[in-house]
Amino acid sequence: MKDSAYLKAEKKIQEALKSGAAELDLSQKFNAKDSEKLTELPESIGKLKQLTSLKLSNTKLTSLPDSLGQLTQLTQLDLSNTKLTTLPDSLGQLTQLTQLNLSQNPLTSLPECLARLKQLQILSLKNDHLITLPEFFRELEQLYQLDISSNQFVELPKLLLSLKKLKQLVLSNNRLSSIPEWLCDLTDLEELYLPQNRFVMLPEFISQFKNLVIFSCWGNQLKELPASLSQLTKLRTLRLSQNQLSDILPSLAQLEHLTELDLD
């Protein structure tokens, strides 16, 4: 006997099948009761071959049916805040995906099948218990937004260098204490988020991030700032609050595009 959440999802799937809808939202509200949350995704989801967007966030899904791989037109898939511990190999058949949200899941590793998602542009792996990234990440060359915040990274994997199109990199709330100089080779990087890590200093080579527009490093243990910070001439937003800074660089006044400076 299927529960009410399953039957409700099945009904929405059948309605989408009849209408030819391109988008389907089976996610739940944050404050929904557990009894209202989906624990099993109907196999019939695979019939919706016209879908371009599927949302399954805030559910109690622990697994996904293989039929999900039949949704080959999907460009957006939201699997955030579920109970998924593994992902099916059929996920690799979704080769048109440009946006994938896997944040807030009890994942400790990522399956090799994700290497086939070569059109991915936006990927969120926030709060997934990760300590590193798999080698196949080198193949996700179209990524321009990557969120690996709230994980357990002590150092950054050098394979990030393969992601030459990265414009936004979110590293908040990890265990990082230094920025590797090779990261400067990601010359398209415009937004770098480092809050709530373990930084006590920033390197002088930070000036090599020539295209940075947003730099956030609040909630660390910084005692001073490198003079080279004032060479980031494109900066519009600089967030350095909740550190241990005693003096602020007078040269920051030279940043003529700066519209937001947070030091409190």
Coordinates of C-alpha atoms in Angstrom, one line a residue:
M1 CA 0.0 0.0 0.0
K2 CA 1.5 3.3 -1.1
D3 CA 1.3 6.3 1.2
S4 CA -0.4 9.6 0.4
A5 CA 2.8 11.4 -0.6
Y6 CA 3.5 8.7 -3.2
L7 CA -0.1 8.8 -4.5
K8 CA 0.0 12.6 -4.7
A9 CA 3.3 12.4 -6.7
E10 CA 1.9 9.8 -9.0
K11 CA -1.1 12.0 -9.7
K12 CA 1.1 15.0 -10.5
I13 CA 3.1 12.8 -12.9
Q14 CA 0.0 11.7 -14.7
E15 CA -1.2 15.3 -15.0
A16 CA 2.2 16.4 -16.4
L17 CA 2.0 13.5 -18.8
K18 CA -1.4 14.6 -20.1
S19 CA -0.5 18.3 -20.3
G20 CA 3.0 17.9 -21.7
A21 CA 4.4 20.1 -19.0
A22 CA 8.1 20.9 -19.2
E23 CA 8.5 21.5 -15.5
L24 CA 7.5 19.4 -12.5
D25 CA 7.8 20.3 -8.8
L26 CA 7.5 17.4 -6.3
S27 CA 9.5 19.2 -3.6
Q28 CA 8.1 19.8 -0.1
K29 CA 7.9 22.9 2.1
F30 CA 10.6 23.1 4.8
N31 CA 8.0 22.9 7.5
A32 CA 6.1 20.0 6.0
K33 CA 5.4 17.0 8.3
D34 CA 7.5 13.9 7.8
S35 CA 4.3 12.0 6.9
E36 CA 3.8 14.4 4.0
K37 CA 7.2 14.0 2.5
L38 CA 7.9 11.7 -0.4
T39 CA 9.9 8.6 0.4
E40 CA 9.8 6.9 -3.0
L41 CA 9.7 8.4 -6.4
P42 CA 7.3 6.5 -8.8
E43 CA 8.9 4.7 -11.7
S44 CA 6.4 6.4 -13.9
I45 CA 8.6 9.6 -13.7
G46 CA 10.5 8.1 -16.6
K47 CA 7.5 8.6 -18.9
L48 CA 7.9 12.4 -18.8
K49 CA 10.4 12.6 -21.6
Q50 CA 9.5 16.2 -22.3
L51 CA 10.6 17.5 -18.9
T52 CA 13.3 20.1 -18.8
S53 CA 13.1 20.9 -15.0
L54 CA 12.4 18.5 -12.1
K55 CA 12.4 19.6 -8.4
L56 CA 12.6 17.0 -5.6
S57 CA 14.0 19.0 -2.7
N58 CA 13.0 18.7 0.9
T59 CA 11.9 15.1 0.5
K60 CA 12.8 11.9 2.3
L61 CA 14.0 10.1 -0.8
T62 CA 16.7 7.5 0.0
S63 CA 17.1 6.3 -3.6
L64 CA 16.0 7.2 -7.1
P65 CA 14.5 4.9 -9.7
D66 CA 16.6 4.0 -12.8
S67 CA 13.8 5.4 -14.9
L68 CA 15.0 8.9 -14.0
G69 CA 17.7 8.4 -16.6
Q70 CA 15.0 8.4 -19.4
L71 CA 14.4 12.2 -18.8
T72 CA 17.1 13.0 -21.4
Q73 CA 15.7 16.6 -22.0
L74 CA 16.3 17.7 -18.4
T75 CA 18.4 20.8 -18.0
Q76 CA 17.6 21.5 -14.3
L77 CA 17.5 18.9 -11.5
D78 CA 17.1 19.8 -7.8
L79 CA 17.8 17.0 -5.4
S80 CA 18.7 19.2 -2.4
N81 CA 17.9 18.3 1.2
T82 CA 16.8 14.7 0.7
K83 CA 18.0 11.5 2.4
L84 CA 20.0 10.2 -0.6
T85 CA 23.2 8.4 0.3
T86 CA 23.9 7.2 -3.3
L87 CA 23.0 8.2 -6.8
P88 CA 21.9 5.8 -9.6
D89 CA 24.2 5.3 -12.6
S90 CA 21.3 6.2 -14.8
L91 CA 21.8 9.8 -13.7
G92 CA 24.7 9.9 -16.2
Q93 CA 22.2 9.6 -19.0
L94 CA 20.9 13.2 -18.3
T95 CA 23.5 14.7 -20.6
Q96 CA 21.6 17.9 -21.2
L97 CA 21.8 19.0 -17.5
T98 CA 23.1 22.4 -17.0
Q99 CA 22.1 22.9 -13.4
L100 CA 22.3 20.2 -10.7
N101 CA 21.6 20.8 -7.0
L102 CA 22.8 17.9 -4.7
S103 CA 23.2 20.1 -1.6
Q104 CA 22.3 18.9 1.9
N105 CA 22.4 15.2 1.4
P106 CA 24.2 12.4 3.4
L107 CA 26.5 11.8 0.4
T108 CA 30.2 11.0 1.2
S109 CA 31.3 10.4 -2.4
L110 CA 30.1 11.1 -5.9
P111 CA 29.5 8.4 -8.5
E112 CA 31.5 8.2 -11.7
C113 CA 28.4 8.6 -13.8
L114 CA 28.4 12.3 -13.1
A115 CA 31.4 12.6 -15.4
R116 CA 29.0 12.2 -18.4
L117 CA 27.2 15.4 -17.5
K118 CA 29.6 17.5 -19.6
Q119 CA 27.1 20.4 -20.1
L120 CA 26.9 21.2 -16.4
Q121 CA 27.3 24.9 -15.7
I122 CA 26.0 25.2 -12.1
L123 CA 26.6 22.6 -9.5
S124 CA 25.9 22.7 -5.8
L125 CA 27.4 20.2 -3.4
K126 CA 26.8 22.2 -0.2
N127 CA 26.7 20.3 3.1
D128 CA 27.3 16.8 1.6
H129 CA 30.0 15.5 4.0
L130 CA 32.7 15.6 1.3
I131 CA 36.4 15.7 2.0
T132 CA 37.6 15.9 -1.6
L133 CA 36.4 15.8 -5.2
P134 CA 36.7 12.8 -7.5
E135 CA 39.1 12.9 -10.5
F136 CA 36.3 13.0 -13.0
F137 CA 35.6 16.6 -12.0
R138 CA 38.3 17.5 -14.5
E139 CA 35.8 16.7 -17.3
L140 CA 33.1 19.1 -16.1
E141 CA 34.8 21.9 -18.1
Q142 CA 31.6 24.0 -18.6
L143 CA 31.1 24.7 -14.9
Y144 CA 31.0 28.4 -14.0
Q145 CA 29.4 28.1 -10.6
L146 CA 30.5 25.6 -8.0
D147 CA 29.3 25.5 -4.4
I148 CA 31.2 23.1 -2.1
S149 CA 30.5 25.0 1.1
S150 CA 29.8 23.3 4.4
N151 CA 31.9 20.2 3.7
Q152 CA 35.1 19.0 5.3
F153 CA 37.8 20.2 2.9
V154 CA 41.2 20.8 4.6
E155 CA 42.8 21.7 1.3
L156 CA 41.6 22.4 -2.2
P157 CA 42.0 19.6 -4.8
K158 CA 44.2 20.8 -7.7
L159 CA 41.8 19.3 -10.2
L160 CA 39.8 22.5 -9.8
L161 CA 42.4 24.0 -12.3
S162 CA 40.7 22.1 -15.1
L163 CA 37.5 24.2 -14.5
K164 CA 38.8 27.2 -16.5
K165 CA 35.4 28.8 -16.9
L166 CA 34.7 29.1 -13.2
K167 CA 33.3 32.5 -12.3
Q168 CA 31.9 31.7 -8.9
L169 CA 33.5 29.5 -6.3
V170 CA 31.9 29.0 -2.9
L171 CA 34.1 27.5 -0.2
S172 CA 32.5 28.7 2.9
N173 CA 32.4 26.7 6.2
N174 CA 35.1 24.2 5.5
R175 CA 38.5 23.6 7.3
L176 CA 40.6 25.6 4.9
S177 CA 43.6 27.7 6.3
S178 CA 45.3 28.7 3.0
I179 CA 44.7 29.5 -0.6
P180 CA 46.9 27.7 -3.1
E181 CA 48.7 30.0 -5.5
W182 CA 47.6 27.8 -8.5
L183 CA 44.0 28.9 -7.8
C184 CA 45.0 32.3 -9.4
D185 CA 45.2 30.5 -12.8
L186 CA 41.4 30.4 -12.8
T187 CA 41.5 33.8 -14.5
D188 CA 37.8 34.1 -15.1
L189 CA 37.0 33.9 -11.4
E190 CA 34.8 36.8 -10.4
E191 CA 33.4 35.7 -7.0
L192 CA 35.3 33.9 -4.3
Y193 CA 33.6 33.0 -1.0
L194 CA 35.8 31.9 2.0
P195 CA 33.7 32.7 5.1
Q196 CA 33.9 30.6 8.3
N197 CA 37.1 28.7 7.6
R198 CA 40.4 28.8 9.5
F199 CA 42.3 31.6 7.7
V200 CA 44.7 33.6 9.9
M201 CA 46.2 35.4 6.9
L202 CA 45.7 36.1 3.3
P203 CA 48.6 35.7 0.8
E204 CA 50.2 38.6 -1.1
F205 CA 49.5 36.8 -4.4
I206 CA 45.7 37.5 -3.8
S207 CA 46.3 40.5 -6.2
Q208 CA 46.6 38.0 -9.0
F209 CA 42.8 37.4 -8.9
K210 CA 42.5 40.3 -11.4
N211 CA 38.8 39.8 -12.2
L212 CA 37.4 39.4 -8.7
V213 CA 34.2 41.4 -8.2
I214 CA 33.1 39.8 -4.9
F215 CA 35.5 38.6 -2.2
S216 CA 34.1 37.3 1.1
C217 CA 36.3 36.1 3.9
W218 CA 34.3 37.0 7.0
G219 CA 34.2 34.8 10.1
N220 CA 37.9 33.8 10.0
Q221 CA 40.8 34.7 12.3
L222 CA 42.5 37.3 10.1
K223 CA 44.7 39.7 12.1
E224 CA 45.9 41.8 9.1
L225 CA 45.4 42.3 5.4
P226 CA 48.0 42.0 2.7
A227 CA 48.8 45.3 1.0
S228 CA 48.2 43.7 -2.4
L229 CA 44.4 43.5 -1.6
S230 CA 44.1 47.1 -2.8
Q231 CA 45.2 45.9 -6.3
L232 CA 42.0 44.1 -6.9
T233 CA 40.7 47.1 -8.8
K234 CA 37.4 45.4 -10.0
L235 CA 36.2 44.7 -6.5
R236 CA 32.6 45.8 -5.8
T237 CA 32.0 43.8 -2.6
L238 CA 34.5 43.1 0.2
R239 CA 33.3 41.3 3.3
L240 CA 35.8 40.9 6.2
S241 CA 33.7 41.1 9.3
Q242 CA 34.0 38.8 12.3
N243 CA 37.8 38.6 12.1
Q244 CA 40.5 40.0 14.4
L245 CA 41.6 42.9 12.3
S246 CA 43.1 45.8 14.2
D247 CA 44.1 48.0 11.3
I248 CA 42.4 48.5 7.9
L249 CA 44.4 49.3 4.9
P250 CA 44.1 53.0 4.0
S251 CA 44.8 51.9 0.4
L252 CA 41.4 50.2 0.2
A253 CA 40.1 53.7 -0.5
Q254 CA 41.7 53.3 -3.9
L255 CA 39.2 50.7 -4.9
E256 CA 37.0 53.0 -6.9
H257 CA 34.4 50.4 -7.8
L258 CA 33.9 49.2 -4.2
T259 CA 30.2 49.7 -3.2
E260 CA 30.0 47.3 -0.3
L261 CA 32.6 47.1 2.5
D262 CA 31.7 45.0 5.5
L263 CA 34.2 45.2 8.4
D264 CA 32.0 45.1 11.5

